[in-house]
mmCIF file of C-alpha atoms in Angstrom:
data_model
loop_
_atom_site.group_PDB
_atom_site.id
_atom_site.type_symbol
_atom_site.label_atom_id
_atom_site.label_comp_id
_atom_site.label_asym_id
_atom_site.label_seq_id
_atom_site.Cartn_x
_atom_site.Cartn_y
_atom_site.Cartn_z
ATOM 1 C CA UNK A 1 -11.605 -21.325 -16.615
ATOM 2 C CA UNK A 2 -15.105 -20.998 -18.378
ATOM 3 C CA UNK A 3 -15.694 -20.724 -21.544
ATOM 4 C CA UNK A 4 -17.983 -17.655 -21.252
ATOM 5 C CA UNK A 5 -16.752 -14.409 -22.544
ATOM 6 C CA UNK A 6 -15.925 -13.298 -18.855
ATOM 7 C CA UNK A 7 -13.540 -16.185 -18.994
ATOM 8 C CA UNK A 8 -10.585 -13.996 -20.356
ATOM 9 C CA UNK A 9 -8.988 -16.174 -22.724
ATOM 10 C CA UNK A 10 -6.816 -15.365 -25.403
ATOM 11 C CA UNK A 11 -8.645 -14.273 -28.331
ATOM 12 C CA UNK A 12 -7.618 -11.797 -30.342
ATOM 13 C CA UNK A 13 -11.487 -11.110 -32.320
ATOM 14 C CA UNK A 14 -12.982 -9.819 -29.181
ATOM 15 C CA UNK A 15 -11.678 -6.376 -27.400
ATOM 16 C CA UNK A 16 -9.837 -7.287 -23.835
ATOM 17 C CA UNK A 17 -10.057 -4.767 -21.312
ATOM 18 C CA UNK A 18 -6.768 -5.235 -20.442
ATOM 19 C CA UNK A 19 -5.227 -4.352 -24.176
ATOM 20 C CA UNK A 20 -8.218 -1.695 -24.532
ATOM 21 C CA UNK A 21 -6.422 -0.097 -21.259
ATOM 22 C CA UNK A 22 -2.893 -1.182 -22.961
ATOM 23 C CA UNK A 23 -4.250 1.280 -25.961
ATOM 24 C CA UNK A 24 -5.374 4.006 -24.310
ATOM 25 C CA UNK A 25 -2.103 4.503 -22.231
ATOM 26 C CA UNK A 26 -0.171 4.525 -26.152
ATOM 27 C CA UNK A 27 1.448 0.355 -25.638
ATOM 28 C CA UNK A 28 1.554 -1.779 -28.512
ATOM 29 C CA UNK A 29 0.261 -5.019 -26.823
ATOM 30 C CA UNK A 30 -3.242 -4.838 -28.518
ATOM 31 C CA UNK A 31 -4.807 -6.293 -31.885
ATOM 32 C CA UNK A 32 -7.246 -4.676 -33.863
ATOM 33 C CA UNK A 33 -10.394 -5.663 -32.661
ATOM 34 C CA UNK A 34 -9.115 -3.597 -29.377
ATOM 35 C CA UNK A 35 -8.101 -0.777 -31.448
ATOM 36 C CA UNK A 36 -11.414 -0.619 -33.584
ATOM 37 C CA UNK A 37 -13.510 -1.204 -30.218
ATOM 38 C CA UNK A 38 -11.139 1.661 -27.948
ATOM 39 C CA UNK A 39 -11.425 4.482 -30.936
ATOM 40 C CA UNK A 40 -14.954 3.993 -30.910
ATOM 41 C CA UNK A 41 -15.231 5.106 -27.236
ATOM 42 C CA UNK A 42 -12.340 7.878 -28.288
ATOM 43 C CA UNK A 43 -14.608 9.200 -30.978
ATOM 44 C CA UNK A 44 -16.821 10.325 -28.227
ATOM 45 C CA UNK A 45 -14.265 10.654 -25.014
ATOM 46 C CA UNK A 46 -10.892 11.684 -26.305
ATOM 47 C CA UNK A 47 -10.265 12.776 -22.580
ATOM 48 C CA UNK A 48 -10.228 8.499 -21.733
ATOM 49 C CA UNK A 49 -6.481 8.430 -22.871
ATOM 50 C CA UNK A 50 -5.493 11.286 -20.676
ATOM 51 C CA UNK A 51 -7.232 9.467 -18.263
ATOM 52 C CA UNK A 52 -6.054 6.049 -18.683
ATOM 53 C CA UNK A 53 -2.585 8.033 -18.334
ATOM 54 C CA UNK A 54 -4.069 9.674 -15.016
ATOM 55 C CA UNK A 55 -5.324 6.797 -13.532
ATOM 56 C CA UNK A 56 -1.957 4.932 -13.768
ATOM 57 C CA UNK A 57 -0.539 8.411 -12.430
ATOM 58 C CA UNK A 58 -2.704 7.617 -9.191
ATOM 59 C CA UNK A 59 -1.427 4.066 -8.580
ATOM 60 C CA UNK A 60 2.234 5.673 -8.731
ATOM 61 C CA UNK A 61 1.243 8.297 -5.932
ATOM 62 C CA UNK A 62 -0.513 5.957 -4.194
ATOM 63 C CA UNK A 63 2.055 3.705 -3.796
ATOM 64 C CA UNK A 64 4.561 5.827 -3.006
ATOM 65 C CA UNK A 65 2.021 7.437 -0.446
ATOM 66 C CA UNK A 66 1.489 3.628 1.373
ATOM 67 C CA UNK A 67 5.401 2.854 0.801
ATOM 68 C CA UNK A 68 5.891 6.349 2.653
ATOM 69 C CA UNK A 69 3.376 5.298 5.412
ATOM 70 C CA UNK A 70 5.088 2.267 6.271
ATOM 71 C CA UNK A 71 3.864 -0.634 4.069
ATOM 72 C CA UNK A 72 6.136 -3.084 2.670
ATOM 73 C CA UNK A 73 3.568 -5.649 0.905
ATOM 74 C CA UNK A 74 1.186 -5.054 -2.003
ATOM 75 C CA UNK A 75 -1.821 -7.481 -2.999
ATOM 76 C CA UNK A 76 -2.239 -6.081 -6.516
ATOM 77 C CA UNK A 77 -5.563 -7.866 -7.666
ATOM 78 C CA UNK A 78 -6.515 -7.144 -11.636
ATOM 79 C CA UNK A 79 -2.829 -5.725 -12.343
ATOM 80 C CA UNK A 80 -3.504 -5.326 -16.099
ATOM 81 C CA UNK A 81 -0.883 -5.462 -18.561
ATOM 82 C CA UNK A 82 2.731 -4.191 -17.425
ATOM 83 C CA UNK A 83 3.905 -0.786 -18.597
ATOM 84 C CA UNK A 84 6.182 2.031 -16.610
ATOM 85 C CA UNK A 85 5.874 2.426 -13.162
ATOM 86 C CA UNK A 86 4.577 -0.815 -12.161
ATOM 87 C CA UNK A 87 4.297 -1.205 -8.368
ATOM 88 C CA UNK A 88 7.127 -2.644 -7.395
ATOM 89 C CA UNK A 89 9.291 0.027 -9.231
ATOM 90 C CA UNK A 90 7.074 2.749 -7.585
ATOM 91 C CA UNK A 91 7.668 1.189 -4.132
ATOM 92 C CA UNK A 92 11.429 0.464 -4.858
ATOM 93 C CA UNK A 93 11.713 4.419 -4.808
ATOM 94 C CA UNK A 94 11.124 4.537 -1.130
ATOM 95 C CA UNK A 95 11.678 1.180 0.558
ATOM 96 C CA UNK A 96 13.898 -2.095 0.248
ATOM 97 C CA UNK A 97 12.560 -5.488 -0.360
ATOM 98 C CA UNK A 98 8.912 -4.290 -0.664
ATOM 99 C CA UNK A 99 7.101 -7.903 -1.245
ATOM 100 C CA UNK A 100 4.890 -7.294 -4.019
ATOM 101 C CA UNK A 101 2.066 -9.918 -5.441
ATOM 102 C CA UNK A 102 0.510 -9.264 -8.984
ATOM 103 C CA UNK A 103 -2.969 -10.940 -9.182
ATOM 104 C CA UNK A 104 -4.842 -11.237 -12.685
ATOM 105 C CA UNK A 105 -6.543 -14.104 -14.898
ATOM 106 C CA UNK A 106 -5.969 -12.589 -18.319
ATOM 107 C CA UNK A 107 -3.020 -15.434 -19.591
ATOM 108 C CA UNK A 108 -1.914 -12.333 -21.722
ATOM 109 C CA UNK A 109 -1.242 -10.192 -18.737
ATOM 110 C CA UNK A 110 0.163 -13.010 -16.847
ATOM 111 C CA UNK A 111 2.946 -13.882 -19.218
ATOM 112 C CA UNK A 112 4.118 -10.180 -19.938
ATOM 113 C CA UNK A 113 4.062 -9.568 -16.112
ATOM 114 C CA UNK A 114 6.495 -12.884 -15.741
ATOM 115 C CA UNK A 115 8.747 -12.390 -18.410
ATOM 116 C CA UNK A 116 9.037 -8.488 -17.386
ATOM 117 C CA UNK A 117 9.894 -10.028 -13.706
ATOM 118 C CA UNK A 118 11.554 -12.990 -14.268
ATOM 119 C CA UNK A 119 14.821 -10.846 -13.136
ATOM 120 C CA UNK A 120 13.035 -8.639 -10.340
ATOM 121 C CA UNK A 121 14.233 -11.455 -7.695
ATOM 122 C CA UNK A 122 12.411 -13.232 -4.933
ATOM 123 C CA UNK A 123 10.399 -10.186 -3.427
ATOM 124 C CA UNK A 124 8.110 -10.287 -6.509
ATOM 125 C CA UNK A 125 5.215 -12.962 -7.437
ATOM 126 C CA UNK A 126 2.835 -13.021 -10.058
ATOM 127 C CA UNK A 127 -0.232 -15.420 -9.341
ATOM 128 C CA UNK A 128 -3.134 -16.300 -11.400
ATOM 129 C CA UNK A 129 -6.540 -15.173 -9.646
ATOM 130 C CA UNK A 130 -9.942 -13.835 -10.296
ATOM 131 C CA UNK A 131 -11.083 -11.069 -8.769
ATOM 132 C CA UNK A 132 -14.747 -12.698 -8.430
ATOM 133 C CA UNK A 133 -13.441 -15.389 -6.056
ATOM 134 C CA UNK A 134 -11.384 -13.752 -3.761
ATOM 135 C CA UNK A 135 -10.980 -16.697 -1.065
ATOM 136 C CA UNK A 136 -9.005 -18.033 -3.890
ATOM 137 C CA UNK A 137 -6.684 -15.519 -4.396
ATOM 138 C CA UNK A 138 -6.232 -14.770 -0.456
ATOM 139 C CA UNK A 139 -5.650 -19.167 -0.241
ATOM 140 C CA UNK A 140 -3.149 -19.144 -3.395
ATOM 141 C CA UNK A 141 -0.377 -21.091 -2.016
ATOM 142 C CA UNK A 142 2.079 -18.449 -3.561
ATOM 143 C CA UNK A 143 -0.025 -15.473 -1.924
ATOM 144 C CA UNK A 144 0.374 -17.291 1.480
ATOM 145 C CA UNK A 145 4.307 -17.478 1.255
ATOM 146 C CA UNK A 146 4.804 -13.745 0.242
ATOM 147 C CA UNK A 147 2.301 -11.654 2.443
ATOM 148 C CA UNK A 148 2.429 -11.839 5.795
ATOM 149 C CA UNK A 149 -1.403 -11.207 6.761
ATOM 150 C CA UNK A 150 -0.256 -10.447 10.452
ATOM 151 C CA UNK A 151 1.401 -7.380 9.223
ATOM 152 C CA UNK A 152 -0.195 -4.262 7.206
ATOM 153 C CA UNK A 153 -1.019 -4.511 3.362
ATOM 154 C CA UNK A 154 -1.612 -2.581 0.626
ATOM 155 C CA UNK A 155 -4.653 -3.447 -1.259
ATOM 156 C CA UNK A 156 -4.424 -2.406 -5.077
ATOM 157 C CA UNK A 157 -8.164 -2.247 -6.903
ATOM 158 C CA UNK A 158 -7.057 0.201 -9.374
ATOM 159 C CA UNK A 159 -9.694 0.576 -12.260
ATOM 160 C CA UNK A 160 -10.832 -3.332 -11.948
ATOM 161 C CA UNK A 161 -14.037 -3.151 -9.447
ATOM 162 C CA UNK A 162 -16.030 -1.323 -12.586
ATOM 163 C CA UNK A 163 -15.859 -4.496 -14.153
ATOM 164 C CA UNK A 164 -17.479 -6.939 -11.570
ATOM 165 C CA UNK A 165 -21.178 -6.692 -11.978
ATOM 166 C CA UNK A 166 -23.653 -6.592 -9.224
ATOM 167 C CA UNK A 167 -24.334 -9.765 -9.682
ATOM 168 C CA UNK A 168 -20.574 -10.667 -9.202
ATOM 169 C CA UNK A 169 -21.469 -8.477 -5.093
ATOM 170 C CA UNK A 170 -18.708 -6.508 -5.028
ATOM 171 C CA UNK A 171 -19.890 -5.742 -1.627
ATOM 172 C CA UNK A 172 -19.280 -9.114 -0.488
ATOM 173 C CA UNK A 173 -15.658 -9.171 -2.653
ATOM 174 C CA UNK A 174 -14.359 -6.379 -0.525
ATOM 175 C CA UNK A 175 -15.540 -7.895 2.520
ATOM 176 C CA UNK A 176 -13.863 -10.746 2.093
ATOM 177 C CA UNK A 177 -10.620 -8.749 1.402
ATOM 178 C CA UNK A 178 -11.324 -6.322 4.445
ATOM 179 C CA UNK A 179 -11.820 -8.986 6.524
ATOM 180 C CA UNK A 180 -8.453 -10.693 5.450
ATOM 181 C CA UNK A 181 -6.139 -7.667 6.114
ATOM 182 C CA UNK A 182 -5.273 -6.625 9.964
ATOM 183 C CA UNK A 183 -5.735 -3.017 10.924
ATOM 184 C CA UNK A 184 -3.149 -0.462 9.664
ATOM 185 C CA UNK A 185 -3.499 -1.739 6.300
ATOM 186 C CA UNK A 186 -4.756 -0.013 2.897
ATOM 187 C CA UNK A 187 -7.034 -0.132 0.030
ATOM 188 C CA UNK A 188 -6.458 1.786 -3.179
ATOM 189 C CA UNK A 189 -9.602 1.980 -5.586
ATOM 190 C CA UNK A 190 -10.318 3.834 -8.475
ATOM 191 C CA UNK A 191 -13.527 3.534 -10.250
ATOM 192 C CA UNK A 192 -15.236 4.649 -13.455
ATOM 193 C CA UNK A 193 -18.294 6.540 -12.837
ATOM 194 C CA UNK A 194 -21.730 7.118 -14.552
ATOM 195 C CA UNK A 195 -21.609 10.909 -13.028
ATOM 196 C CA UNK A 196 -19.466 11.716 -15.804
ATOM 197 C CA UNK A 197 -20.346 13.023 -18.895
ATOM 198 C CA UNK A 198 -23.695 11.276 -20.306
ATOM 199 C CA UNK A 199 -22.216 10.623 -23.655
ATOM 200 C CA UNK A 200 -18.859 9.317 -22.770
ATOM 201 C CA UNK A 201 -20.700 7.146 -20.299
ATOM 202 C CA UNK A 202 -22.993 5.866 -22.871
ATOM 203 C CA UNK A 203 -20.333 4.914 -25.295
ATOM 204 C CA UNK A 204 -17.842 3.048 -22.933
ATOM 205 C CA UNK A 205 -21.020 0.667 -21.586
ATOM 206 C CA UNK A 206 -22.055 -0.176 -25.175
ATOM 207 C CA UNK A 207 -18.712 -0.826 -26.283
ATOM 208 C CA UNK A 208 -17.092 -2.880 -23.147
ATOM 209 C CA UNK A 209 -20.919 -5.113 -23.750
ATOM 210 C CA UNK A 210 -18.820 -6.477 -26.634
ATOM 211 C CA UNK A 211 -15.824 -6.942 -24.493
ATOM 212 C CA UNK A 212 -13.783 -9.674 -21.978
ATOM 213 C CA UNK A 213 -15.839 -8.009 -19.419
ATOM 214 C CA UNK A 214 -18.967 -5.667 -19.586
ATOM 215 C CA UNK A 215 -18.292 -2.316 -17.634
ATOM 216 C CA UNK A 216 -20.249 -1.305 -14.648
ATOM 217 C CA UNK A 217 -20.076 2.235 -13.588
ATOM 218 C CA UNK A 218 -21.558 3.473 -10.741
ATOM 219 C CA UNK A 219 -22.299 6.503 -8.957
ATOM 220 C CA UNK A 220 -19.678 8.664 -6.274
ATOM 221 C CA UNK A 221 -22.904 6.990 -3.022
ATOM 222 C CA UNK A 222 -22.174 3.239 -4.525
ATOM 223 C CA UNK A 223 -18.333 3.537 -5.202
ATOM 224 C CA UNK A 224 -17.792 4.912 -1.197
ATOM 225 C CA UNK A 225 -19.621 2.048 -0.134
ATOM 226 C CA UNK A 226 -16.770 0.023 -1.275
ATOM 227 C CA UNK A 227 -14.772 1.717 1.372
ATOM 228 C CA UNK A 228 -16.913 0.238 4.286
ATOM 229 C CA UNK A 229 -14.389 -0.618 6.707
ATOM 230 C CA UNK A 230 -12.163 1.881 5.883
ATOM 231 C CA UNK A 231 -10.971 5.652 7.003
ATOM 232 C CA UNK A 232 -10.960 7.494 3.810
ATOM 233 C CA UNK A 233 -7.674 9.396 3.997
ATOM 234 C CA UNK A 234 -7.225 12.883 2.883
ATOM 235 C CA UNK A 235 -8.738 14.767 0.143
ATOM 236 C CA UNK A 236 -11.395 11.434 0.486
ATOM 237 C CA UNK A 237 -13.196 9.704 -2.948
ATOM 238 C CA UNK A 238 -12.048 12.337 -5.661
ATOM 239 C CA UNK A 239 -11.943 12.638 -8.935
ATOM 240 C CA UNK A 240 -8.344 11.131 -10.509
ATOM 241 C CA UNK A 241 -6.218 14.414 -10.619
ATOM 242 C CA UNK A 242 -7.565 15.462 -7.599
ATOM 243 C CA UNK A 243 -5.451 12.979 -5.671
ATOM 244 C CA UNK A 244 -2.385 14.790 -4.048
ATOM 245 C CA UNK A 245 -1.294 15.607 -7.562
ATOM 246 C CA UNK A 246 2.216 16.252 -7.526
ATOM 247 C CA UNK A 247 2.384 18.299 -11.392
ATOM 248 C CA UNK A 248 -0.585 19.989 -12.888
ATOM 249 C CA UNK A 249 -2.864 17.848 -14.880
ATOM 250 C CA UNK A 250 -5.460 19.947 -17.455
ATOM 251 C CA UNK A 251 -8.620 18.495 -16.767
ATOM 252 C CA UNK A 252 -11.664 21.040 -17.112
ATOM 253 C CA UNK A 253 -13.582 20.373 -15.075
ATOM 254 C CA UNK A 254 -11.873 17.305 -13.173
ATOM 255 C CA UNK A 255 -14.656 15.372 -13.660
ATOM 256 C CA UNK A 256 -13.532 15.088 -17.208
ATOM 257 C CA UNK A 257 -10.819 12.399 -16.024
ATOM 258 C CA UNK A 258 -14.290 10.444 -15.610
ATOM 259 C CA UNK A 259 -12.931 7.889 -12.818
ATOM 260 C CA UNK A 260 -12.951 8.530 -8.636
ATOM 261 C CA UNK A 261 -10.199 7.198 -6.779
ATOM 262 C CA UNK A 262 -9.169 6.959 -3.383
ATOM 263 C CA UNK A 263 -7.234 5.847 -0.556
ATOM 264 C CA UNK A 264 -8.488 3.965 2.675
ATOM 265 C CA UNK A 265 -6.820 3.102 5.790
ATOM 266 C CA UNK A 266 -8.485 0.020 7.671
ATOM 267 C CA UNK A 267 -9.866 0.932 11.180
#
């Protein structure tokens, strides 16, 4: 890896975006440069942990909505740390043998998520990859021998393309991807968003400068281009808790839950 701050090595000084999420959701796997950094952004967004919470609500419905479709493999690229409902728990619920693959670069994530599945059996892989070089991850000898790119994937960008900067293309990430996956398959993405509230906006891009990995948020036009490729499914790009909630969520107005998310189905 490199040694600039994007690099994602352990180091406890400097807030990870991976234990800043593992804060917001209420885990303990964080140090106190995280905790200092993530109630700095709470002091002006106390909504962000009810979001963090919605936004890992999503991936659960999401999954189960794929698993329900017909899908039997995950790519899950920029997994984060592991907490409840992880993937292939959510897709355990509805199918047998779903082949799961858990893709970060954070050596913090990758240990938890092998120790948590060092018991889940042979369906399950964790890989290292970055997100920024995807012909890596799709050429990872250990991605190769548990998806099956003949037959439909799931796609799993859940709250990981707002940190890949434009000069990173994230058009020509997904592409990549797209191109990779045969037709029936899906991508999940959520995405932080500057058409949320100004000030909450203001303080999660000054904070994350300081961070693993600057955040990039981007408006509802630039997030659906990342869906090029791909038949939005129903409601479309919506704010988090306006994806086929199954229990009420209390966000007033929705776009308090300051991330879009959606669900599309490769034509």
């Amino acid at each position: 890896m490199g040694q600039d701050r994007r690099s994602w090595g352990f180091d406890p000084t400097t807030p990870n975006i991976a234990r800043l999420y593992d804060y917001y959701l209420g885990g303990k796997d964080n140090f106190a440069a995280d905790r200092e950094a993530a109630e700095r952004i709470l002091a002006v967004a106390p909504e962000l942990r009810l979001a963090a919470r919605e936004n890992r609500a999503f991936l659960g419905r999401a999954v189960r909505f794929l698993a329900e479709s017909g899908i039997t493999q995950f790519l899950d690229i920029g997994t984060g740390l592991p907490t409840q409902g992880n993937v292939h728990e959510v897709a355990a619920e509805v199918i047998d043998d779903a082949r799961v693959v858990y893709v970060d670069k954070d050596p913090v994530v990758l240990g938890h998520a092998r120790a948590l599945l060092a018991g889940a059996g042979g369906t399950t892989t964790v890989v290292e990859g970055d997100l920024r070089r995807p012909e890596e991850i799709l050429n990872h000898e250990d991605v190769v021998k548990a998806i099956d790119f003949g037959k439909p994937v799931g796609l799993l960008l859940v709250a990981i393309m707002h940190f890949i900067p434009d000069g990173d293309d994230p058009a020509r990430i997904l592409t990549t991807l797209r191109d990779a996956l045969p037709p029936g398959s899906f991508l999940v993405l959520s995405h932080g968003t500057r058409d949320a509230r100004p000030a909450a906006v203001t303080a999660g891009t000054q904070v994350y400068q300081g961070a693993t990995s600057p955040l990039v948020l981007r408006t509802r036009d630039e997030i659906g281009t990342l869906f090029d490729g791909f038949d939005l499914v129903e409601p479309g790009l919506v704010w988090l808790p306006e994806w086929r909630p199954d229990i009420s969520v209390q966000f007033d107005p929705p776009e308090t839950s300051l991330i879009l998310c959606g669900v599309g189905r490769k034509i």
